[in-house]
Coordinates of N, CA, C and O in Angstrom, one line a residue:
X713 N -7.4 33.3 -62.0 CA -7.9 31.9 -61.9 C -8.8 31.7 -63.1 O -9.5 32.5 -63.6
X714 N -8.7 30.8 -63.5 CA -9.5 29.9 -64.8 C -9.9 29.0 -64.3 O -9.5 28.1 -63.6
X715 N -11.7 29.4 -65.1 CA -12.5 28.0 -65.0 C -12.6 26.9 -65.8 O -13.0 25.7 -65.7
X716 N -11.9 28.0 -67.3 CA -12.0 26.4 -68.5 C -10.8 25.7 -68.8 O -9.8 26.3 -68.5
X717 N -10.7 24.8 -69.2 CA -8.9 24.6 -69.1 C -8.2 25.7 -69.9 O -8.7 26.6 -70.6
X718 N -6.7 25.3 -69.5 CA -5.8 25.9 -70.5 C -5.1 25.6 -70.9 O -4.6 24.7 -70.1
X719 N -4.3 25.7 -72.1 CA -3.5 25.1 -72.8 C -2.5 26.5 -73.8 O -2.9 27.6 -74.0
X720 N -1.5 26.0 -74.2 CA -0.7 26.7 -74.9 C 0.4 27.6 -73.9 O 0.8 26.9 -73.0
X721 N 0.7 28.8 -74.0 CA 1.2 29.7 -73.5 C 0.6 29.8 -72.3 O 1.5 30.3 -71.5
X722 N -0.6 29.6 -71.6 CA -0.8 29.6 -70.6 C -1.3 28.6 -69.5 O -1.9 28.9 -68.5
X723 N -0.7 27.4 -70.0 CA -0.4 26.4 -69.2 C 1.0 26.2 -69.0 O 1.8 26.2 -69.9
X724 N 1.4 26.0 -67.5 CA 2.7 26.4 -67.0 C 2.5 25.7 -65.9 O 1.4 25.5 -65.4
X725 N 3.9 25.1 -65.2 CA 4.0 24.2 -63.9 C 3.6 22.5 -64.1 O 4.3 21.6 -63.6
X726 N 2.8 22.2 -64.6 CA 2.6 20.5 -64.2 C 3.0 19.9 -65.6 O 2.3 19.4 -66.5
X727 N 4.7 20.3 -65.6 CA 5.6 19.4 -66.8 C 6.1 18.2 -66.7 O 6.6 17.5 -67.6
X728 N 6.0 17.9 -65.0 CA 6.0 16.4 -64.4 C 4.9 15.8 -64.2 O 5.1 14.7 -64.0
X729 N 4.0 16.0 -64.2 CA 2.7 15.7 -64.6 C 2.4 14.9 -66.2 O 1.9 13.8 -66.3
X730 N 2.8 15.7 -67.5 CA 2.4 16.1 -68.1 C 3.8 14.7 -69.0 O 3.5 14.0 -70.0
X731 N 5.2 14.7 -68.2 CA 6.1 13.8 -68.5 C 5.5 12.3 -68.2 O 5.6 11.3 -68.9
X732 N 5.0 12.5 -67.1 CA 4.2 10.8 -66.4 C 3.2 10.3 -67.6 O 3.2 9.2 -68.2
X733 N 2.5 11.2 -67.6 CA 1.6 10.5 -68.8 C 1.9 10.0 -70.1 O 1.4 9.0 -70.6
X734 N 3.1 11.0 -70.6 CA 3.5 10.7 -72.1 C 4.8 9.6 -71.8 O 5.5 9.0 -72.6
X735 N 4.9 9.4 -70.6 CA 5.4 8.1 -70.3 C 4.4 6.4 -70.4 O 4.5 5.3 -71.0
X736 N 3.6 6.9 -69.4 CA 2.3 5.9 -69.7 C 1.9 5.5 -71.0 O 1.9 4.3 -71.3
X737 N 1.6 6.4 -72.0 CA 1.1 6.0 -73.4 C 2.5 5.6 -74.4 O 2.4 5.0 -75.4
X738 N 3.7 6.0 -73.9 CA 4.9 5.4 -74.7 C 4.7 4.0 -74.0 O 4.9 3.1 -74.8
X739 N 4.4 3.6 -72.9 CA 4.5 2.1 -72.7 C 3.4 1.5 -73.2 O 3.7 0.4 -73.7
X740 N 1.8 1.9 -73.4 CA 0.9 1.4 -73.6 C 1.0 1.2 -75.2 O 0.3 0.3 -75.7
X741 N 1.8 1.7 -75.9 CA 2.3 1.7 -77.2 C 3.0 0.8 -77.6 O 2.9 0.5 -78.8
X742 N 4.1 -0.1 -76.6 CA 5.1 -1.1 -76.3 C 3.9 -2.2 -75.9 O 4.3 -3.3 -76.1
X743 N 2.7 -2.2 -75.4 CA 2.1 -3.3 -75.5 C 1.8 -3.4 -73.9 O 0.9 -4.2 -73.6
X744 N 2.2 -2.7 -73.0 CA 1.9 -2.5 -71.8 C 0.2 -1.8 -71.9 O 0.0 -0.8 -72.6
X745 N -1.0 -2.6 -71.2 CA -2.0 -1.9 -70.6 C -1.8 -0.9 -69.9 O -1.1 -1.2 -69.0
X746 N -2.1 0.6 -69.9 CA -1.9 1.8 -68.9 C -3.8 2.0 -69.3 O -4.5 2.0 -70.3
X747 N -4.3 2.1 -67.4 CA -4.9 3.4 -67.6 C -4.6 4.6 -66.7 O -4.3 4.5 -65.5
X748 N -4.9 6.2 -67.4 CA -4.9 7.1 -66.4 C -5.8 7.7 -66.3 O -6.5 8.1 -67.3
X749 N -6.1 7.9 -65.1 CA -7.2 9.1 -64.1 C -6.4 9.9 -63.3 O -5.5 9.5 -62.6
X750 N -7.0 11.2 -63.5 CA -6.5 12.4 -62.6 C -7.4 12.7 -61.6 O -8.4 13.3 -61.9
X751 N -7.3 12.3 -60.3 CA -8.6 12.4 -59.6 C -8.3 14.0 -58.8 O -7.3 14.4 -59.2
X752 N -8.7 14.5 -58.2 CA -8.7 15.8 -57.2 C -9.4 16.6 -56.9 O -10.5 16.4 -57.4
X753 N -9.4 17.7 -56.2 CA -10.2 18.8 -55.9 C -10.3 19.5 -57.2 O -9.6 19.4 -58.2
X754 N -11.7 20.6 -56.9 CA -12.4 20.9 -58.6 C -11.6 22.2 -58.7 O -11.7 22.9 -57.7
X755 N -11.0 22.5 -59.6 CA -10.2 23.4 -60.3 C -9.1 23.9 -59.6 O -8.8 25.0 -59.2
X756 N -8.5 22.4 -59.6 CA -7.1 22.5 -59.5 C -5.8 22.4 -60.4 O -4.7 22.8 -60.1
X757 N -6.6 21.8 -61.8 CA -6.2 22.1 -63.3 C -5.7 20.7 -63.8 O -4.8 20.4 -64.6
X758 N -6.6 19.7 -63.0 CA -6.6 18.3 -63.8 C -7.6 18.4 -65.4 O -7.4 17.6 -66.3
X759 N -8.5 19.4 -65.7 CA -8.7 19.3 -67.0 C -8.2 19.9 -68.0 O -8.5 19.8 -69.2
X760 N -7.1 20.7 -67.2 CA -6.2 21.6 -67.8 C -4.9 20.4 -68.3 O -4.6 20.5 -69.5
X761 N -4.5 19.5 -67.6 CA -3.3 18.7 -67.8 C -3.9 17.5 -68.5 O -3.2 16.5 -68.7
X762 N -5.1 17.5 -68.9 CA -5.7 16.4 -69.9 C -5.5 17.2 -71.4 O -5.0 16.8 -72.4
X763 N -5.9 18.4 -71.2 CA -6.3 19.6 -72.2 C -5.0 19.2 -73.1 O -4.9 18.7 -74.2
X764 N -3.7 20.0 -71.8 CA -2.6 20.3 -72.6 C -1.9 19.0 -72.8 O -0.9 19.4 -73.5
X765 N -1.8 17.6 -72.6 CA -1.6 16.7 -73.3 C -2.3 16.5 -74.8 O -1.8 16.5 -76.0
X766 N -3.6 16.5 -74.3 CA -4.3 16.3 -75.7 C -4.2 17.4 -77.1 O -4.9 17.2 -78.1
X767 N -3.6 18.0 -77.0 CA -2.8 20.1 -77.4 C -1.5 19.2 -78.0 O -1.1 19.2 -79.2
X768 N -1.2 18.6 -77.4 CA 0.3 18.1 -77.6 C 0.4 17.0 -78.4 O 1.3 16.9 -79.2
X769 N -0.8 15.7 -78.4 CA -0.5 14.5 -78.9 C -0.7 14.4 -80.4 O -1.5 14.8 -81.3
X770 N 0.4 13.6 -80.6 CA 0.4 13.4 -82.4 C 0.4 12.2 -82.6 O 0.2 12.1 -83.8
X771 N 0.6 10.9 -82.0 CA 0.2 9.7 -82.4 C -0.7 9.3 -83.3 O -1.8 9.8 -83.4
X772 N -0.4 8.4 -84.1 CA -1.8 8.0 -84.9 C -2.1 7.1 -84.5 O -3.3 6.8 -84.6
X773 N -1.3 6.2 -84.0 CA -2.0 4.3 -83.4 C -2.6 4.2 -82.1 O -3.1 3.1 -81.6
X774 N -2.7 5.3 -81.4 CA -3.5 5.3 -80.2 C -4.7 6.1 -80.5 O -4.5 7.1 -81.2
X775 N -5.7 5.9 -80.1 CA -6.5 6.7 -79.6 C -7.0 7.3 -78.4 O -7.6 6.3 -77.9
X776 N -7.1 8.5 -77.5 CA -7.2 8.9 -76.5 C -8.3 8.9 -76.3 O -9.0 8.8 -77.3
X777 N -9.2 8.9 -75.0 CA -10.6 8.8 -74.8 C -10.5 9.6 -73.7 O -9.5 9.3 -73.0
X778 N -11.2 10.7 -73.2 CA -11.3 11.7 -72.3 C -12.7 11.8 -71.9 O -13.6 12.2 -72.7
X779 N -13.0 11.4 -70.9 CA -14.1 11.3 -70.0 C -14.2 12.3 -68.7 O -13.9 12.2 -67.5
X780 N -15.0 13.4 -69.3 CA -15.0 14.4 -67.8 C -16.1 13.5 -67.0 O -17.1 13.0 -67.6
X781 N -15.8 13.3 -65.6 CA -17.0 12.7 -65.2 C -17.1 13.7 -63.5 O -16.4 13.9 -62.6
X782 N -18.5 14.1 -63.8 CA -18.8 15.0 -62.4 C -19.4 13.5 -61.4 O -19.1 12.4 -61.7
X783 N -20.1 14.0 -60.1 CA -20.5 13.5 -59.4 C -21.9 13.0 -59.7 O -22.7 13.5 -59.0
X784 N -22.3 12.3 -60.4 CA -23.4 11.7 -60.4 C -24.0 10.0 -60.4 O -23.4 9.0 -60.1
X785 N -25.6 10.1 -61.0 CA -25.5 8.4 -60.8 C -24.8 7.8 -61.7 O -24.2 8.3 -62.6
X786 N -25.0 6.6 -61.4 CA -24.6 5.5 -62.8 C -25.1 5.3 -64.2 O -24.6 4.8 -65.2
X787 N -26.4 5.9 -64.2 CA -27.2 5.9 -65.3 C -27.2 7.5 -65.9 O -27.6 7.7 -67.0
X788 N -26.7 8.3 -65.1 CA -26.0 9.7 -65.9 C -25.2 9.5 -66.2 O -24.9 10.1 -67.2
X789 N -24.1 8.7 -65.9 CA -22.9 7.9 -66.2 C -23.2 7.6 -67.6 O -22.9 8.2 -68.6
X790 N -23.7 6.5 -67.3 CA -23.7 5.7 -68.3 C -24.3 6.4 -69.6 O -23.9 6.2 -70.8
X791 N -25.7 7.6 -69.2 CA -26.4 8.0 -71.2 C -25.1 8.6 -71.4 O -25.4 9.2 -72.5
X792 N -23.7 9.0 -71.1 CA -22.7 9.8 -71.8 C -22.3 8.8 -72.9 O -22.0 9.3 -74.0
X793 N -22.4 7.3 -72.7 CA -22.4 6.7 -73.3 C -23.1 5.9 -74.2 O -22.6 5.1 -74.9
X794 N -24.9 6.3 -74.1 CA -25.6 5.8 -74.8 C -25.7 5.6 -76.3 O -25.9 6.6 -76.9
X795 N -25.6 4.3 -76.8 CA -25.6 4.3 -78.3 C -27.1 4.7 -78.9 O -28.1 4.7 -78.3
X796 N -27.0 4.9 -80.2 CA -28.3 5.1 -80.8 C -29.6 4.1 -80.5 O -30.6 4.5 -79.9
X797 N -29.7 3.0 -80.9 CA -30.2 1.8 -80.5 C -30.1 0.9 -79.5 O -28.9 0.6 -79.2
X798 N -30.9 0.4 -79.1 CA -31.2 -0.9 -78.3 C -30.4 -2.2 -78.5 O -30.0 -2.9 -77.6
X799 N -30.0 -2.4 -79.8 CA -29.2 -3.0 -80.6 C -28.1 -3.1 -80.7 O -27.5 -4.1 -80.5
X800 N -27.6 -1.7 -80.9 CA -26.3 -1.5 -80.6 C -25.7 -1.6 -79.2 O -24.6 -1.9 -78.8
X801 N -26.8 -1.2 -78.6 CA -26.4 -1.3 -76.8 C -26.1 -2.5 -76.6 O -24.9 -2.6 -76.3
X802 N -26.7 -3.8 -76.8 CA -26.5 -5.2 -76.9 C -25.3 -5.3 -77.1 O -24.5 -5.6 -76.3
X803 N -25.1 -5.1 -78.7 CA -23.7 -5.7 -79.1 C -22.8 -5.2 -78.7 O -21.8 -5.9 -78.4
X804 N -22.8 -3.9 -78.5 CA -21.1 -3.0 -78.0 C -21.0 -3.3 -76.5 O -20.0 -3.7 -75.9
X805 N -22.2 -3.2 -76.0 CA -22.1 -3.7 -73.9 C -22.0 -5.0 -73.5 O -21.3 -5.6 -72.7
X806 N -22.8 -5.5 -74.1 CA -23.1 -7.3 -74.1 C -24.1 -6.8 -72.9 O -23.8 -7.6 -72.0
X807 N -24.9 -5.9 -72.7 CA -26.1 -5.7 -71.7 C -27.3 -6.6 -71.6 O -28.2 -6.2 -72.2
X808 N -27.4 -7.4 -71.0 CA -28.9 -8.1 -71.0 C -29.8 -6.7 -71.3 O -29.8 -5.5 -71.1
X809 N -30.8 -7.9 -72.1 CA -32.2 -6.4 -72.5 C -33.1 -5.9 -71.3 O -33.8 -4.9 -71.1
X810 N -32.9 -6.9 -70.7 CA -33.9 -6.6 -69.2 C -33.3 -5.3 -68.1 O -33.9 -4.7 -67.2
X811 N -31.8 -5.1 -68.5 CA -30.8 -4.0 -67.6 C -31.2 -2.8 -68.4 O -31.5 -1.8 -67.8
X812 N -31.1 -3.0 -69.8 CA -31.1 -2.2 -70.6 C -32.2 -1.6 -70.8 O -32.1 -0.4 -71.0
X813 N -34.1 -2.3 -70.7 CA -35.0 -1.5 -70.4 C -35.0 -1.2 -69.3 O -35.4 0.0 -69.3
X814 N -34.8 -1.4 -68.2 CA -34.5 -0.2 -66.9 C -33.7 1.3 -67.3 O -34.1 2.3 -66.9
X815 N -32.6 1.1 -68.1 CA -32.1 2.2 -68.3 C -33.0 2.9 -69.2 O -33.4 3.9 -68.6
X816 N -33.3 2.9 -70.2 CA -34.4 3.5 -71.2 C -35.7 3.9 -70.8 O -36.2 4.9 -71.3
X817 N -36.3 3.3 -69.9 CA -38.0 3.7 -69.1 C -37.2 4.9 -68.1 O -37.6 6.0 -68.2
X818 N -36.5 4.8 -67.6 CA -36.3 6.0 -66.9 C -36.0 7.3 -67.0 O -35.9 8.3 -66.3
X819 N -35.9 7.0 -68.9 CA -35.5 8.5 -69.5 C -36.8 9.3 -68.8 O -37.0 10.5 -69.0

C-alpha cells in the first residue's frame, strides 16, 4: 500500500476512471463547462488518478488546477488561496474589505 500517489509503471486499474476525465476536458475544450472532483475514502487512490492524469496531460490551452482539500474550516480553505495583498484580494475575489479583515486579524 502507498501513501503518496502514484504514477507511471505503478499506477494500474482506474483506466476508466482516468478515460472519464480526459473525456471531460476534451469537451471542456469544445467549449463545454466541466468540473471534476473525486470525492472518497482516504487512500483509495483519488490522488493517485489526479497524479496520473496530470503525468499524462499535454494540452497547452487548458490549464489544470488541482486542489487537495482535507477536512477543514473555510478560512484554512481559503489562506490556500490567499494572495499577497489586501489589494489583490479585492480585485481577484471582489471580497468586501470588511470580510477580508476578518480573515487577516485571525491569522
Amino acid at each position: 500500500m502507498y501513501n503518496d500517489p502514484v504514477t507511471g509503471k505503478d499506477f494500474f486499474g482506474r483506466e476508466k476512471v482516468l478515460q472519464l476525465i480526459e473525456t471531460r476536458d476534451g469537451a471542456f475544450a469544445k467549449g463545454y463547462r466541466q468540473n471534476i472532483s473525486l470525492i472518497g475514502q482516504p487512500l483509495i487512490g483519488k490522488s493517485s488518478i489526479i497524479c496520473q492524469y496530470l503525468f499524462n496531460f499535454s494540452k497547452t490551452d487548458i490549464i489544470p488546477v488541482y486542489v487537495d482539500v482535507e477536512k477543514c474550516t473555510f478560512l484554512q480553505f481559503l489562506d490556500k488561496f490567499k494572495p499577497n495583498t489586501t489589494e489583490d484580494a479585492i480585485r481577484i475575489w471582489k471580497i468586501p474589505l470588511e470580510l477580508l479583515k476578518i480573515f487577516i486579524l485571525k491569522k
